[in-house]
PDB file of C-alpha atoms in Angstrom:
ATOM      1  CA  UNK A   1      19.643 -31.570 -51.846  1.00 86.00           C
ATOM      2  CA  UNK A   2      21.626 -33.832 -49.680  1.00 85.00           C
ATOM      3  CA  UNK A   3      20.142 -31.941 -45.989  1.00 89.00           C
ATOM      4  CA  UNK A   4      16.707 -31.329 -47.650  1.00 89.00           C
ATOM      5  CA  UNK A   5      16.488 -35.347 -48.323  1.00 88.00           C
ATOM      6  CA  UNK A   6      17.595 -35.756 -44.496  1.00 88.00           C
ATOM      7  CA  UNK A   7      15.214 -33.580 -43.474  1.00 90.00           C
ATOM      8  CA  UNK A   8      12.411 -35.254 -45.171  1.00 89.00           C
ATOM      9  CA  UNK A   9      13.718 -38.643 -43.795  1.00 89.00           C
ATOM     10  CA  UNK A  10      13.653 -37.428 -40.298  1.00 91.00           C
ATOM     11  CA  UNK A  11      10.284 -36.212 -40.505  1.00 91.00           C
ATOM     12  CA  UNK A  12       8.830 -39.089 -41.968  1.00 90.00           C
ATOM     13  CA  UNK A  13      10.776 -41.635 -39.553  1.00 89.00           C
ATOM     14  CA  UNK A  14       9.282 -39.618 -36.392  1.00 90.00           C
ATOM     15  CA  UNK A  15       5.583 -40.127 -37.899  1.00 92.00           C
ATOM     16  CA  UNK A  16       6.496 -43.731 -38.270  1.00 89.00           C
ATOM     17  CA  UNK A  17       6.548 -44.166 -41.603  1.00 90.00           C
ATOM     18  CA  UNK A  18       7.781 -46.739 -43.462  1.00 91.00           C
ATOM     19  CA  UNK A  19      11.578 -47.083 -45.775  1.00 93.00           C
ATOM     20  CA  UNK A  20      12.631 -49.105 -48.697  1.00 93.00           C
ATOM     21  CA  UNK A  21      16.189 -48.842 -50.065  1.00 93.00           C
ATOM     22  CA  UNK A  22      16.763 -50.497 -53.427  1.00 92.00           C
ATOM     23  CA  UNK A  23      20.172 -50.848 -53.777  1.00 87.00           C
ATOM     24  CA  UNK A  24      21.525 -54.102 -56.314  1.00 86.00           C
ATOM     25  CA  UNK A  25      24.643 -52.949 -57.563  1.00 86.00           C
ATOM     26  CA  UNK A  26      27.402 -55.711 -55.914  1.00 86.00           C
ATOM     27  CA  UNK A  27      29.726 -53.031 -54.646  1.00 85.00           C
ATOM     28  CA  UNK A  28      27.258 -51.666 -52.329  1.00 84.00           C
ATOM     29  CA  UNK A  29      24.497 -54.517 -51.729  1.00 86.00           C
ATOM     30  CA  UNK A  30      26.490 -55.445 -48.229  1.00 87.00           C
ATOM     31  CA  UNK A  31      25.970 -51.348 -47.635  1.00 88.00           C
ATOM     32  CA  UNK A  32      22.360 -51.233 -48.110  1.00 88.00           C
ATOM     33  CA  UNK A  33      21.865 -54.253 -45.936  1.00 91.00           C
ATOM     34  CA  UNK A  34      23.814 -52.837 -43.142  1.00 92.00           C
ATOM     35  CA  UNK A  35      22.252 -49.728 -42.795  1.00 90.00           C
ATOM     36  CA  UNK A  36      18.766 -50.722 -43.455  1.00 92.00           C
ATOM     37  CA  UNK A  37      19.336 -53.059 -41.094  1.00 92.00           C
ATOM     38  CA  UNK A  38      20.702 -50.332 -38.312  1.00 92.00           C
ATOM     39  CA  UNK A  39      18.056 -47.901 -39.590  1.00 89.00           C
ATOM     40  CA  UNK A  40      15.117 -50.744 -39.071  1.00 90.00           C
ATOM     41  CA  UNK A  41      13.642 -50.228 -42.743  1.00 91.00           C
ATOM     42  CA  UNK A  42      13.241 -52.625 -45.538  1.00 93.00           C
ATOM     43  CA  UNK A  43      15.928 -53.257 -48.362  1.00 93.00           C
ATOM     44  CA  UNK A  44      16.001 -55.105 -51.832  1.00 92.00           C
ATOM     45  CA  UNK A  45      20.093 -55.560 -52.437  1.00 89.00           C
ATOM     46  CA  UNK A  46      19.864 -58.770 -54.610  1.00 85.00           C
ATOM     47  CA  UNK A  47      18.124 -58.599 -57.832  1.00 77.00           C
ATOM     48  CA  UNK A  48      14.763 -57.011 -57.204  1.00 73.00           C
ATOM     49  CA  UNK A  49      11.794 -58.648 -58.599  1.00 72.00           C
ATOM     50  CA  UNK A  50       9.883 -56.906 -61.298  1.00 77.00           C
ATOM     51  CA  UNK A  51       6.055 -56.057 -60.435  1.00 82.00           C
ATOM     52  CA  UNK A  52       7.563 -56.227 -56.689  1.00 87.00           C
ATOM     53  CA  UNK A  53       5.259 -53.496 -55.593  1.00 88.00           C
ATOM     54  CA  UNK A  54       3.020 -52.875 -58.638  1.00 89.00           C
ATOM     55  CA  UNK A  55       2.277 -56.919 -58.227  1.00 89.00           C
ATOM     56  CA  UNK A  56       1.816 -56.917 -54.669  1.00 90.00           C
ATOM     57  CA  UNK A  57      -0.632 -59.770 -54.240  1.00 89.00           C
ATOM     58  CA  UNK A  58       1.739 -62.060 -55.724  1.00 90.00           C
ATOM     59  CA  UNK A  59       4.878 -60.425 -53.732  1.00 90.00           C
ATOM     60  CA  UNK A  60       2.428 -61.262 -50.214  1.00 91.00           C
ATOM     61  CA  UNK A  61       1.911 -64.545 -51.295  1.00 92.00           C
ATOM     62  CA  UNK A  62       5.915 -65.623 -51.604  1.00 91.00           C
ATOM     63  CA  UNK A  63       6.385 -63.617 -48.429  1.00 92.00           C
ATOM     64  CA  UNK A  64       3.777 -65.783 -46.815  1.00 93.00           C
ATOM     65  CA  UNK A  65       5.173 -68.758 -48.060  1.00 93.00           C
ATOM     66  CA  UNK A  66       8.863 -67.946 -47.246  1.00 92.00           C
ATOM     67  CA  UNK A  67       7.564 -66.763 -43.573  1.00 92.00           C
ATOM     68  CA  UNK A  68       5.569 -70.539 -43.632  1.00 92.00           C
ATOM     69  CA  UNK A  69       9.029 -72.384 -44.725  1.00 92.00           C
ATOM     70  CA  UNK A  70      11.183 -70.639 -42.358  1.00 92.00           C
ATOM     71  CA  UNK A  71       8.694 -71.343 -39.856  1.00 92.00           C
ATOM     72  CA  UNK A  72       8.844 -75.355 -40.739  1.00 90.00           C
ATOM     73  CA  UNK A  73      12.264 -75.011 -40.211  1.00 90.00           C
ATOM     74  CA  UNK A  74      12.692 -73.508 -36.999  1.00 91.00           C
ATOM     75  CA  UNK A  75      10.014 -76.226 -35.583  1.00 90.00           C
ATOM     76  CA  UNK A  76      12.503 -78.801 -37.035  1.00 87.00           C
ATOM     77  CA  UNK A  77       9.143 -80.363 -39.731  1.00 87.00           C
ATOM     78  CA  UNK A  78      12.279 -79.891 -42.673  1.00 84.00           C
ATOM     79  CA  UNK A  79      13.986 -82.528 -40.631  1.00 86.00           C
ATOM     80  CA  UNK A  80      11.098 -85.405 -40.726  1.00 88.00           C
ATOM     81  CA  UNK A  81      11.017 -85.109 -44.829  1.00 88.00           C
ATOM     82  CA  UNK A  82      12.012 -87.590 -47.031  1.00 90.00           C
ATOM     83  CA  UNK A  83      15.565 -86.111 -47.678  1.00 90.00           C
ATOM     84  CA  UNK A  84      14.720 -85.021 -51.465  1.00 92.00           C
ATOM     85  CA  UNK A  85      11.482 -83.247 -50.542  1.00 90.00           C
ATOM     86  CA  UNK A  86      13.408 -81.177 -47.595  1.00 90.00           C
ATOM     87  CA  UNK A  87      16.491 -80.570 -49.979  1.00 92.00           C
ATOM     88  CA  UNK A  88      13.728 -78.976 -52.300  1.00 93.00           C
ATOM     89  CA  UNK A  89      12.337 -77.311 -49.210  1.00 91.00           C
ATOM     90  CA  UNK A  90      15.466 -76.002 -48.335  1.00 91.00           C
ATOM     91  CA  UNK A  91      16.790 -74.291 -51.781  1.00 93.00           C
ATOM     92  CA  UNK A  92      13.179 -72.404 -51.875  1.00 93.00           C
ATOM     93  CA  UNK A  93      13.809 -70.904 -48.718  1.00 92.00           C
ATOM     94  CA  UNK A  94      17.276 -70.069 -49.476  1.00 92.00           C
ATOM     95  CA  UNK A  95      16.051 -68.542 -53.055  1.00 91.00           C
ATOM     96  CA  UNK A  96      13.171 -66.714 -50.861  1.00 90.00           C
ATOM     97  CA  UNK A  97      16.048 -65.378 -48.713  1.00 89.00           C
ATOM     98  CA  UNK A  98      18.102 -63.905 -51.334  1.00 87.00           C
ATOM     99  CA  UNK A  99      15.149 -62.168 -52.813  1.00 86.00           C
ATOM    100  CA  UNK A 100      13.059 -61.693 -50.086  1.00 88.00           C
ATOM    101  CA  UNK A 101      14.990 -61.029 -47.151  1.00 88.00           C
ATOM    102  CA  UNK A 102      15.121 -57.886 -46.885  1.00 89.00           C
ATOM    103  CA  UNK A 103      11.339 -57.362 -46.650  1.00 91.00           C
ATOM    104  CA  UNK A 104      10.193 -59.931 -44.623  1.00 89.00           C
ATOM    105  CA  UNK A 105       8.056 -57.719 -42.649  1.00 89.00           C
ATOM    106  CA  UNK A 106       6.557 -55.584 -44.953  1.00 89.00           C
ATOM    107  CA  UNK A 107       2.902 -55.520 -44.932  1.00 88.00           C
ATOM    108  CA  UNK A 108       2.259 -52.920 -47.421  1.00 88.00           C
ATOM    109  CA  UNK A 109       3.343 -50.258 -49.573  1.00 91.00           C
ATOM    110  CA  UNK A 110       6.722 -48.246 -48.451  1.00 92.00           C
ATOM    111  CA  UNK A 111       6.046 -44.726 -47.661  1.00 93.00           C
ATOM    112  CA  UNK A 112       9.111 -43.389 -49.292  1.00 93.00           C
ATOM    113  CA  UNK A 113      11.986 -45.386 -51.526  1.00 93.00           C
ATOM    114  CA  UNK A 114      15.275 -44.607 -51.533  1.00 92.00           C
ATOM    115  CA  UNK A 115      16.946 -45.687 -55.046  1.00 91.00           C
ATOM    116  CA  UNK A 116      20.843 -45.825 -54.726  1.00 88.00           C
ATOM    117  CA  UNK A 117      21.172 -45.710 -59.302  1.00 84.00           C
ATOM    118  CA  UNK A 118      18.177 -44.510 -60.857  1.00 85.00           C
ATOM    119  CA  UNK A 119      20.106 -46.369 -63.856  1.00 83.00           C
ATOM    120  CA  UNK A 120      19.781 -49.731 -62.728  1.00 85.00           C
ATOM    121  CA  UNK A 121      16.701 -49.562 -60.677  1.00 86.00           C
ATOM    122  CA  UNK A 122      14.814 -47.908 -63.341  1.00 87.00           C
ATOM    123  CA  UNK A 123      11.842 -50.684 -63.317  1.00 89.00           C
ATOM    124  CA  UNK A 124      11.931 -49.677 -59.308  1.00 89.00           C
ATOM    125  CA  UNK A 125      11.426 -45.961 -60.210  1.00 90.00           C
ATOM    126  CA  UNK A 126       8.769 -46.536 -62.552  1.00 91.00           C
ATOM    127  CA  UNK A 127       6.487 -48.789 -60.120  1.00 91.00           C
ATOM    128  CA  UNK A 128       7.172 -45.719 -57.726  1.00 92.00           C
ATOM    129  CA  UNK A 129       5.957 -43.548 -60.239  1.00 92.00           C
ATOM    130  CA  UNK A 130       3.295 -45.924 -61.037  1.00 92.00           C
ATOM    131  CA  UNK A 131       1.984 -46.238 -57.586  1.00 93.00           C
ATOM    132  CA  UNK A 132       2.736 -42.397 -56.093  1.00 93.00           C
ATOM    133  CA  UNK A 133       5.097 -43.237 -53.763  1.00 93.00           C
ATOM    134  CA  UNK A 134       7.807 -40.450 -53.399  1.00 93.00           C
ATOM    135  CA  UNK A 135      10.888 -41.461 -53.999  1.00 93.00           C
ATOM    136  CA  UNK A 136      14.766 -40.152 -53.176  1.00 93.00           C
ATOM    137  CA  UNK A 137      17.313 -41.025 -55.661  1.00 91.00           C
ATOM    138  CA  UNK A 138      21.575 -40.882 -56.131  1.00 88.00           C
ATOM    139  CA  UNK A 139      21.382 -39.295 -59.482  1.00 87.00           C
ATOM    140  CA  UNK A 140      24.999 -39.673 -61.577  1.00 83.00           C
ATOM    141  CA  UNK A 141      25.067 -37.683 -65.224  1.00 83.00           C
ATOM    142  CA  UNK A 142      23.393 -40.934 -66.892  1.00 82.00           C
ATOM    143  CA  UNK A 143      20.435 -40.075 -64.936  1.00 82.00           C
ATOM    144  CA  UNK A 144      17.193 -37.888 -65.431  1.00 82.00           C
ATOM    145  CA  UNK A 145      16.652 -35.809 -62.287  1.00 84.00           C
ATOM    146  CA  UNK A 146      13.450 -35.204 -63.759  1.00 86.00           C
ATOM    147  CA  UNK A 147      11.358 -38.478 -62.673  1.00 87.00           C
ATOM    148  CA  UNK A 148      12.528 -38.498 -58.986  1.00 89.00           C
ATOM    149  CA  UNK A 149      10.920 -36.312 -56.531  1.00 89.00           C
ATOM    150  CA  UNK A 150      14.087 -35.415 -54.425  1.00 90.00           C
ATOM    151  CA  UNK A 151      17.091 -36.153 -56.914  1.00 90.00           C
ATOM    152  CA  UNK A 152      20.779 -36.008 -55.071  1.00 89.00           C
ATOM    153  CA  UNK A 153      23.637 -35.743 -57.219  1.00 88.00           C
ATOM    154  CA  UNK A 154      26.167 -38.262 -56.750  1.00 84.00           C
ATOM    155  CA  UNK A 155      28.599 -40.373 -58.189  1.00 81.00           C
ATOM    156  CA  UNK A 156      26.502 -43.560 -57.900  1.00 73.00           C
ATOM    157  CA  UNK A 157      29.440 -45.928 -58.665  1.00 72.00           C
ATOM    158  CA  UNK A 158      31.512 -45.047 -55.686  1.00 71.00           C
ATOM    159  CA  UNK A 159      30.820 -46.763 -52.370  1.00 72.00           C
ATOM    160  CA  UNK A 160      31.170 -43.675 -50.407  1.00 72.00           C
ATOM    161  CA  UNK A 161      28.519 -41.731 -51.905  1.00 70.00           C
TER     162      UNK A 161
END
């Protein structure tokens, strides 16, 4: 399962498609980032919204206004506020950056998701489902290989898997 996932990863990464690892479990959320970072894909690894994809209007609106606020900042506008309006200002942004971070630059729908514990991401498989995106999933013995199109088996609470 494990070389047939790869496989399908390579392929789709040489058409240019698009990646988003959901991974919010605490041992591995510095993992996720790091490698979707290396691999240049997008990555939830704090508490994913609900409706994230399913709700996508609403998900491009915050993203616009988190690209806006971090775009006041780096001109230096945070700086001429009144210093209660840009402390406001400034614990958005970091909110939007927890949640947010990760995908940035997405415009649109992922063309694949890869879903570290189908356990804890369930609301994540089911807007997959929802939506048809395929989606590749660590699958422990708690876990229905059954609603994921390319299920590996894995012991999803140890790092190294």
């Amino acid at each position: 399962f494990l070389s047939e996932a790869c496989d399908l990863i390579f392929d789709a990464a040489s058409r240019g498609n698009l990646f988003l690892i959901v991974g919010t479990k605490k041992r591995v959320a510095s993992l996720v980032a790091r490698a979707a970072i290396r691999a240049r894909c997008h990555y939830v690894n704090k508490k994913r919204l609900g409706g994230m994809l399913t709700n996508w209007s609403t998900t491009e609106k915050r993203l616009n206004k988190f690209r806006d606020l971090r775009m006041e900042q780096k001109m230096g506008r945070l700086e001429r506020l009144p210093k209660r309006d840009a402390a406001r200002l400034k614990r958005q942004l970091a909110h939007l950056q927890a949640y947010l971070g990760g995908i940035k630059y997405m415009t649109g729908f992922p063309d694949i998701v890869i879903i570290l514990d189908q356990h804890k991401e369930y609301t994540a498989l089911r807007e997959c489902i929802t939506l048809g995106i395929p989606t590749i999933c660590l699958i422990d013995t708690n876990c229905d290989p059954d609603l994921v199109d390319l299920p590996i088996p894995a012991n999803d609470d140890n790092r190294s898997s």
